């Protein structure tokens, strides 16, 4: 293939890879007409070839991209919040070995995502990649489903981080004032909402200012890990507390679930790793705000996964060195990580360590909030939401997506308020976070190794001949581990401890289908509701005759309702002189080298 040309897939989109030798505007022409010609750099030209103009401020450098991504994963925040669960479901051995094995496989997943990011660096990340890697016919469906799960997963993750932050504030309060009652749930929810509001205020500023804060957060997280591990080793030895031996750390198994099967307990114990080791695609969402994005963004994804594994392993070893020899006492007393600090390091030092960890919780939530706003922005500019134009609004002053910030803040507040209704409901809803990540990672990787296997053009960062086998390994890992999120984690199973993730997943899918069919029917032409109804019929939940009748009646009613809605909408919008939205995700068969939309 000649330098500077664009490769076309058989049924899909052009691969928008900009060669370093391609010329956007003839140099002599630019010199003679510099006052009238808008010269694009390689990053802007790449974005223009994908059908978008540069609305957001490109202020991230390579290290900022890595710092942002690493802070989003928030590995010590996740492990701290789930440490009790991990000790109960397998104990130290499952915690350590699932982290090592899962960490290696997650690094492979990250490398596959990084390869795709190098070719398609856009704020939509996995949402946009799924559309670009699929065929023209199925692109809208794959893109929407991927974006829907990725967005809801991130939004639920925001709420989880905010609630974890308020929980740490409560634990810190109890550590300082052990004689007082814990903070009320109402106050904890208030603290969580306030943290989200602060995140929103930070996200309406220019992105490079957030970048510098993330640089600081990275050093804070690594420093916190080192301080906690060193303190636990040092103070336990000084106080006469027996440190756990390597054998106890790596081979102590504990079952506090009520299930008899050790294999089953080990499988559900892996959820600690899966919950804590997500979000490493965050650099992809910031690629439209990153300089030299075809290299910087994918490297940030890869290095984040590697750094998260190493930091998480060190942190686990530090915590287990103080607890592995007495797991049963830890579980029965329902101690939190802050209790370990207080028991081993003493009152004052324990408080200082808890403060370090609490600040980490906030930084993780801040970065997660930023990711959610970029997903919302990228989907809104493609018309995937009601009021998409308002949600996609970008501040002309700071070049920040103010509309999507407001949307994400509203969703997070609603999710956090569920705690006041029922804590189980909040836990069930936020449990969609990680499985949402898993699904949104698996879809573009599967399309990369199937539909686009022979037509995918490698970017500056690529895996070469290892891309396909590593892609299959990543997909199998993501698919198999996704099943674990649906399994019960406590026996006997009751209404109070039942795993509602499967139900929440089904409701999420149906809500997404309704939203797709109603609000985005003009843009996403695939009818997801018809697909759901057809699936029910194919699974033979009813007899063949009844399935046929239900399928046709439901589809007729739904199509009629949708048609009436669209006619009413068309009648309303016909009065306004507005141009029709052309989404590059939905018109993937068109080669859009012309950038007339980009320079309105």
XYZ file of C-alpha atoms in Angstrom:
600
model
C 0.000 0.000 0.000
C 1.367 3.424 -0.910
C 2.199 5.942 1.764
C -0.497 8.506 2.362
C -3.377 6.381 1.070
C -6.289 5.025 3.057
C -7.113 1.339 3.127
C -10.733 0.263 2.796
C -12.296 -2.734 4.461
C -14.494 -5.001 2.410
C -17.726 -3.882 4.027
C -16.607 -1.493 6.698
C -14.923 1.870 7.057
C -11.678 3.279 5.888
C -8.843 2.788 8.306
C -7.938 6.336 9.294
C -4.230 5.890 9.835
C -2.219 8.960 8.970
C 1.193 8.244 7.579
C 4.053 10.342 8.811
C 4.867 11.131 5.194
C 1.365 12.057 4.063
C 0.866 15.690 3.093
C -2.260 17.538 4.104
C -1.569 20.738 2.208
C 1.221 21.388 -0.234
C 4.024 23.189 1.592
C 4.555 25.862 -1.067
C 0.835 26.583 -1.172
C 0.775 26.899 2.584
C 3.677 29.341 2.527
C 2.061 31.484 -0.157
C -1.410 31.412 1.368
C -0.713 31.099 5.077
C -3.273 33.739 5.912
C -6.165 31.810 4.368
C -5.211 28.149 4.770
C -5.928 26.201 7.959
C -3.073 23.709 8.253
C -3.848 20.615 10.289
C -1.290 18.672 12.265
C -1.228 14.862 12.077
C -3.540 14.409 15.080
C -6.173 16.802 13.724
C -5.974 15.297 10.242
C -6.460 11.816 11.653
C -9.532 13.016 13.530
C -10.832 14.750 10.399
C -10.466 11.523 8.409
C -12.738 9.878 10.974
C -15.311 12.615 10.359
C -14.813 14.780 13.436
C -13.406 18.243 13.968
C -11.133 19.211 16.844
C -13.586 20.574 19.426
C -11.779 19.518 22.600
C -8.522 21.049 23.773
C -5.539 18.811 22.971
C -3.534 19.438 26.139
C -2.384 15.989 27.322
C 1.197 14.874 26.784
C 2.245 11.202 26.932
C 2.857 11.119 30.687
C -0.414 12.918 31.429
C -2.220 10.288 29.368
C -0.567 7.506 31.380
C -1.187 9.293 34.691
C -4.842 9.777 33.871
C -5.264 6.137 32.853
C -3.402 4.798 35.892
C -5.407 6.979 38.272
C -8.664 5.839 36.651
C -7.874 2.193 37.361
C -7.242 3.192 40.995
C -5.924 -0.226 41.859
C -5.268 0.304 45.577
C -8.654 1.995 45.974
C -10.401 -0.992 44.409
C -8.423 -3.557 46.389
C -9.045 -1.703 49.653
C -12.790 -1.672 49.086
C -12.932 -5.373 48.162
C -10.261 -6.793 50.463
C -12.792 -8.187 52.956
C -14.701 -9.902 50.139
C -11.471 -11.419 48.819
C -10.478 -12.742 52.243
C -13.902 -14.342 52.591
C -13.907 -15.973 49.138
C -10.710 -17.975 49.088
C -8.473 -15.946 51.360
C -4.843 -14.984 50.719
C -4.042 -17.711 48.171
C -6.930 -16.804 45.859
C -6.247 -13.079 46.273
C -2.585 -13.434 45.302
C -2.817 -16.014 42.511
C -5.938 -14.548 40.899
C -4.165 -11.191 40.848
C -1.056 -12.658 39.198
C -2.935 -14.746 36.616
C -5.669 -12.169 36.042
C -3.097 -9.388 35.860
C -1.145 -11.121 33.091
C -4.307 -11.801 31.085
C -5.561 -8.242 31.611
C -2.243 -6.944 30.286
C -2.854 -9.000 27.135
C -6.353 -7.491 26.861
C -4.856 -4.027 27.308
C -2.323 -4.676 24.535
C -5.135 -5.639 22.153
C -7.098 -2.512 23.024
C -3.948 -0.417 22.632
C -3.406 -1.789 19.130
C -6.937 -0.803 18.094
C -6.552 2.595 19.786
C -3.468 3.332 17.692
C -5.546 2.959 14.526
C -8.749 4.658 15.734
C -7.846 7.211 18.454
C -11.154 8.917 19.260
C -12.997 9.963 22.409
C -15.532 7.209 21.794
C -12.828 4.594 22.375
C -14.410 1.108 22.425
C -17.746 2.563 21.267
C -16.201 3.995 18.109
C -13.859 1.045 17.568
C -16.749 -1.432 17.499
C -18.413 0.500 14.680
C -15.202 0.835 12.704
C -14.281 -2.847 13.006
C -17.670 -4.314 12.090
C -19.386 -4.618 8.742
C -21.459 -1.759 7.341
C -24.698 -3.587 8.070
C -23.988 -4.374 11.726
C -21.890 -1.333 12.643
C -24.739 0.673 14.258
C -25.813 -2.227 16.462
C -22.323 -3.189 17.633
C -21.377 0.427 18.201
C -24.478 1.262 20.210
C -24.384 -1.859 22.400
C -20.688 -1.350 23.128
C -21.147 2.327 23.921
C -24.216 1.695 26.056
C -22.470 -0.842 28.295
C -19.255 1.157 28.443
C -21.087 4.333 29.418
C -23.291 2.727 32.061
C -20.333 0.747 33.380
C -18.314 3.922 33.810
C -21.230 5.875 35.298
C -21.840 3.078 37.808
C -18.105 3.081 38.505
C -18.268 6.812 39.289
C -20.987 6.174 41.852
C -19.021 3.257 43.309
C -15.867 5.366 43.721
C -17.873 8.217 45.268
C -19.566 5.862 47.721
C -16.221 4.197 48.512
C -14.803 7.643 49.242
C -17.615 8.418 51.685
C -17.215 4.963 53.256
C -13.520 5.694 53.810
C -14.451 9.042 55.358
C -16.741 7.151 57.738
C -13.998 4.605 58.538
C -11.555 7.437 59.160
C -14.088 9.129 61.444
C -14.522 5.915 63.444
C -10.759 5.510 63.655
C -10.415 9.020 65.103
C -13.527 8.849 67.305
C -14.036 5.153 68.161
C -16.479 6.006 70.954
C -18.911 7.784 68.585
C -21.608 6.279 66.410
C -20.772 5.820 62.697
C -21.821 8.556 60.307
C -25.406 8.189 59.139
C -26.113 6.871 55.663
C -27.713 10.197 54.762
C -24.502 12.037 55.620
C -22.368 9.498 53.739
C -24.520 9.956 50.640
C -24.168 13.730 51.039
C -20.360 13.374 51.156
C -20.432 11.154 48.056
C -22.575 13.639 46.126
C -20.288 16.505 47.165
C -17.276 14.596 45.829
C -19.073 14.146 42.491
C -19.857 17.865 42.382
C -16.185 18.704 42.934
C -15.285 16.292 40.116
C -17.791 18.062 37.863
C -16.295 21.475 38.650
C -12.821 20.180 37.814
C -14.045 18.737 34.525
C -15.363 22.022 33.173
C -11.843 23.453 33.313
C -9.273 22.990 30.563
C -8.016 19.417 30.292
C -4.321 20.173 30.821
C -5.146 21.426 34.325
C -6.716 18.074 35.132
C -3.655 16.471 33.542
C -1.269 18.085 36.014
C -3.497 16.984 38.876
C -3.431 13.416 37.547
C 0.358 13.551 37.382
C 0.324 14.394 41.081
C -2.270 11.658 41.742
C -0.029 9.037 40.122
C 2.900 9.860 42.380
C 0.487 9.999 45.314
C -0.859 6.510 44.559
C 2.570 4.927 44.063
C 3.897 6.758 47.119
C 0.904 5.680 49.208
C 1.485 2.053 48.245
C 5.149 2.223 49.201
C 4.435 3.988 52.495
C 1.670 1.559 53.511
C 3.683 -1.567 52.656
C 6.842 -0.287 54.355
C 4.880 0.872 57.411
C 3.055 -2.447 57.827
C 6.292 -4.429 57.571
C 8.153 -2.058 59.887
C 5.534 -1.462 62.573
C 4.415 -5.094 62.776
C 7.993 -6.160 63.391
C 8.600 -3.366 65.908
C 5.390 -4.057 67.849
C 6.096 -7.767 68.107
C 3.214 -8.734 65.807
C 4.088 -11.849 63.848
C 4.367 -11.206 60.141
C 2.798 -13.816 57.887
C 5.233 -16.139 56.167
C 5.419 -16.386 52.350
C 3.780 -19.811 52.628
C 0.834 -18.327 54.526
C 0.501 -15.457 52.052
C 0.603 -17.600 48.907
C -1.075 -20.829 50.045
C -3.593 -20.084 52.824
C -7.119 -20.887 51.641
C -10.205 -19.703 53.502
C -13.849 -20.363 52.695
C -16.389 -18.119 54.358
C -19.065 -18.404 51.677
C -20.995 -21.506 52.758
C -20.287 -23.331 49.488
C -18.512 -26.696 49.665
C -16.630 -26.584 46.361
C -13.169 -25.028 46.654
C -13.069 -24.574 42.885
C -16.324 -22.602 42.925
C -15.092 -20.437 45.802
C -11.846 -19.756 43.937
C -13.808 -18.736 40.837
C -16.020 -16.212 42.638
C -12.931 -15.091 44.565
C -11.449 -13.901 41.269
C -14.050 -11.141 41.271
C -11.766 -9.094 43.530
C -9.227 -8.943 40.714
C -11.855 -8.340 38.042
C -13.527 -5.525 39.976
C -10.230 -3.822 40.835
C -8.439 -4.228 37.489
C -10.673 -2.304 35.063
C -10.737 1.035 33.302
C -7.366 0.736 31.577
C -8.906 1.812 28.260
C -9.342 5.314 29.734
C -6.456 6.745 27.698
C -8.432 5.879 24.565
C -11.260 8.147 25.696
C -8.768 10.993 26.079
C -7.080 10.428 22.704
C -8.721 13.493 21.118
C -7.088 15.542 23.873
C -3.657 13.871 23.673
C -0.726 14.995 21.545
C 0.910 12.413 19.257
C -2.097 10.295 20.065
C -1.360 7.304 17.798
C 1.610 6.487 20.024
C 0.941 8.182 23.366
C -2.575 6.813 23.967
C -1.869 3.118 23.238
C 1.349 3.212 25.251
C -0.586 4.727 28.157
C -3.049 1.810 28.035
C -0.274 -0.792 27.958
C 1.883 0.809 30.662
C -1.145 1.349 32.896
C -2.031 -2.345 32.893
C 1.569 -3.283 33.687
C 1.928 -0.672 36.438
C -1.448 -1.588 37.953
C -0.457 -5.244 38.205
C 2.865 -4.467 39.917
C 1.460 -1.864 42.327
C -1.544 -4.047 43.161
C 0.650 -7.074 43.866
C 2.898 -5.086 46.218
C -0.136 -3.664 48.011
C -1.697 -7.116 48.461
C 1.538 -8.548 49.834
C 1.709 -5.679 52.327
C -1.872 -6.192 53.541
C -1.583 -9.983 53.676
C 1.684 -9.852 55.579
C -0.339 -8.484 58.487
C -3.431 -10.694 58.110
C -2.703 -14.003 56.325
C -1.815 -15.802 59.561
C -5.150 -14.894 61.151
C -7.691 -14.828 58.325
C -10.619 -16.227 60.298
C -10.377 -13.558 62.989
C -10.183 -10.860 60.295
C -13.284 -12.138 58.471
C -15.404 -12.843 61.557
C -14.739 -9.366 62.962
C -15.484 -7.841 59.541
C -12.419 -5.635 59.712
C -11.724 -3.088 57.020
C -8.322 -2.084 55.682
C -8.300 0.860 58.091
C -8.525 -1.600 60.993
C -5.329 -3.241 59.754
C -3.623 0.140 59.806
C -4.773 0.848 63.359
C -3.926 -2.623 64.693
C -0.440 -2.779 63.191
C 0.727 0.824 62.981
C -0.948 2.313 66.021
C -3.483 5.093 66.445
C -1.712 8.112 64.931
C 0.096 6.315 62.106
C -3.066 4.369 61.280
C -4.979 7.625 60.852
C -2.288 9.035 58.550
C -2.347 5.893 56.380
C -6.149 6.066 56.214
C -5.944 9.697 55.064
C -3.516 8.729 52.285
C -5.925 6.031 51.115
C -8.963 8.328 51.303
C -7.291 10.894 49.036
C -6.541 8.079 46.572
C -10.237 7.205 46.542
C -11.079 10.751 45.504
C -8.466 10.866 42.738
C -9.765 7.598 41.283
C -13.314 8.916 41.285
C -12.180 12.155 39.654
C -10.538 10.342 36.730
C -13.437 7.918 36.361
C -15.821 10.886 36.166
C -13.729 12.400 33.357
C -13.882 9.152 31.369
C -17.678 9.011 31.692
C -18.014 12.560 30.378
C -15.931 11.727 27.295
C -18.017 8.649 26.523
C -21.198 10.705 26.885
C -19.753 13.437 24.662
C -18.697 11.039 21.902
C -22.064 9.265 21.863
C -24.018 12.526 22.021
C -22.221 14.070 19.034
C -23.321 10.976 17.082
C -26.916 11.543 18.232
C -27.119 8.545 20.570
C -29.038 10.336 23.350
C -32.192 12.409 23.633
C -31.165 16.087 23.565
C -27.865 15.010 22.032
C -26.971 18.488 20.785
C -27.220 19.891 24.302
C -25.277 16.994 25.825
C -22.537 17.389 23.200
C -22.129 21.100 23.982
C -18.477 22.122 24.343
C -17.450 25.282 26.168
C -15.769 27.647 23.681
C -13.620 29.043 26.490
C -12.131 25.894 28.032
C -12.988 23.486 25.186
C -14.476 21.098 27.750
C -17.690 19.039 27.258
C -19.936 20.900 29.697
C -23.143 19.227 28.515
C -21.842 15.716 29.158
C -20.477 16.792 32.557
C -23.993 17.815 33.607
C -25.453 14.535 32.306
C -22.922 12.344 34.122
C -23.288 14.310 37.358
C -27.074 13.883 37.222
C -26.815 10.116 36.678
C -24.271 9.715 39.479
C -26.462 11.634 41.930
C -29.478 9.461 41.069
C -27.437 6.280 41.592
C -26.060 7.514 44.915
C -29.539 8.406 46.165
C -30.480 4.729 45.782
C -28.548 4.165 49.021
C -31.311 6.006 50.849
C -33.871 3.594 49.433
C -31.964 0.352 49.848
C -28.233 -0.366 50.007
C -28.778 -3.706 48.254
C -30.355 -1.869 45.324
C -27.342 0.428 45.027
C -24.942 -2.533 45.164
C -26.937 -4.383 42.509
C -26.997 -1.396 40.152
C -23.313 -0.570 40.556
C -22.422 -4.237 40.020
C -23.063 -3.573 36.335
C -19.882 -1.469 36.274
C -17.322 -4.218 35.788
C -19.414 -6.468 33.569
C -20.125 -3.376 31.476
C -16.370 -2.940 31.061
C -15.941 -6.623 30.193
C -18.607 -6.568 27.471
C -17.389 -3.299 25.972
C -13.818 -4.645 25.800
C -14.822 -8.013 24.350
C -16.885 -6.715 21.405
C -14.197 -4.681 19.561
C -11.557 -7.344 20.256
C -13.816 -10.047 18.804
C -14.508 -7.911 15.734
C -10.768 -7.283 15.336
C -10.034 -11.029 15.085
C -13.080 -11.911 12.954
C -14.730 -9.304 10.720
C -11.635 -7.113 10.391
C -9.051 -9.883 10.565
C -7.787 -9.384 7.015
C -8.512 -5.689 6.502
C -7.435 -4.067 9.763
C -4.596 -1.644 9.098
C -1.997 -1.644 11.839
C -1.195 1.664 13.502
C 2.082 2.910 14.905
C 1.585 0.682 17.952
C 0.806 -2.882 16.921
C 1.282 -6.499 17.968
C 2.294 -7.752 14.537
C 1.521 -11.430 13.934
C 0.667 -11.893 17.624
C -2.399 -9.662 17.308
C -4.825 -12.406 16.257
C -3.860 -15.142 18.787
C -3.637 -12.599 21.599
C -7.016 -11.229 20.536
C -8.647 -14.650 20.771
C -7.062 -15.256 24.180
C -8.332 -11.865 25.379
C -11.860 -12.511 24.148
C -12.021 -15.969 25.755
C -10.789 -14.515 29.056
C -13.305 -11.663 28.980
C -16.198 -13.924 27.976
C -15.515 -16.628 30.573
C -14.901 -14.238 33.453
C -18.050 -12.265 32.628
C -20.060 -15.330 33.643
C -18.589 -15.124 37.153
C -20.437 -11.866 37.794
C -23.760 -13.697 37.511
C -22.998 -16.381 40.127
C -24.220 -16.283 43.756
C -21.485 -15.458 46.263
C -23.101 -16.696 49.472
C -24.847 -19.920 50.524
C -27.647 -20.446 51.279
C -28.963 -18.019 48.683
C -31.624 -15.648 50.025
C -33.297 -12.492 48.780
C -30.881 -10.370 50.813
C -27.653 -11.957 49.504
C -28.822 -12.966 46.041
C -26.691 -11.796 43.104
C -28.959 -9.519 41.073
C -26.349 -8.689 38.429
C -28.029 -10.911 35.824
C -31.357 -9.154 36.313
C -29.717 -5.721 36.195
C -27.849 -6.766 33.048
C -31.084 -7.826 31.345
C -32.847 -4.603 32.351
C -29.884 -2.570 31.114
C -30.025 -4.352 27.772
C -33.777 -3.789 27.421
C -33.580 -0.116 28.449
C -30.774 0.370 25.952
C -32.894 -1.297 23.288
C -35.858 0.969 23.984
C -33.643 4.056 23.927
C -32.034 2.931 20.693
C -35.310 2.195 18.955
C -37.060 5.399 20.060
C -34.511 8.156 20.373
C -31.882 7.106 17.851
C -33.915 5.313 15.204
C -33.007 7.917 12.598
C -29.321 7.419 13.295
C -28.947 3.845 14.501
C -31.108 2.057 11.973
C -30.849 -1.430 13.514
C -33.946 -2.381 15.558
C -32.650 -3.899 18.784
C -36.141 -4.641 20.088
C -36.792 -6.887 17.109
C -33.531 -8.665 17.850
C -34.567 -9.258 21.485
C -37.985 -10.588 20.483
C -36.465 -12.839 17.853
C -33.984 -14.174 20.421
C -36.806 -15.084 22.805
C -38.526 -16.926 19.984
C -35.349 -18.761 18.992
C -34.721 -19.863 22.594
C -38.145 -21.558 22.490
C -39.495 -19.990 25.649
C -42.915 -20.484 24.041
C -44.337 -22.896 21.494
C -43.506 -22.249 17.838
C -47.022 -21.024 17.050
C -47.244 -18.759 20.076
C -43.718 -17.459 19.504
C -44.602 -16.559 15.928
C -47.773 -14.739 16.990
C -46.090 -12.876 19.862
C -43.143 -11.916 17.704
C -45.294 -10.475 14.943
C -47.803 -8.748 17.221
C -45.080 -7.199 19.363
C -43.078 -6.118 16.354
C -46.175 -4.635 14.691
C -47.122 -2.683 17.829
C -43.578 -1.511 18.386
C -43.059 -0.462 14.772
C -46.383 1.403 14.759
C -45.513 3.232 17.952
C -42.052 4.095 16.673
C -43.453 5.291 13.345
C -45.950 7.589 15.059
C -43.194 8.953 17.267
C -40.882 9.605 14.322
C -43.650 11.240 12.275
C -44.449 13.575 15.157
C -40.780 14.335 15.607
C -40.304 14.933 11.888
C -43.290 17.274 11.806
C -41.791 19.265 14.653
C -38.269 19.436 13.291
C -39.398 20.220 9.741
C -40.231 23.717 10.881
C -36.629 24.307 11.818
C -33.935 24.836 9.234
C -31.366 22.441 10.630
C -29.018 20.241 8.684
C -29.273 16.506 9.026
C -26.739 14.951 11.353
C -24.245 12.684 9.575
C -22.628 10.288 12.008
C -19.363 8.651 10.936
C -20.268 5.652 13.054
C -23.483 5.011 11.156
C -22.310 5.827 7.652
C -19.306 3.591 7.687
C -19.501 2.750 3.988
C -18.722 6.331 2.992
C -15.105 7.308 2.518
C -14.985 10.691 4.179
C -11.640 12.116 3.156
C -13.468 15.377 2.531
C -13.613 17.338 5.762
C -16.262 19.856 4.914
C -18.074 19.097 8.192
C -14.936 19.781 10.128
C -14.543 23.429 9.290
C -17.992 24.951 9.665
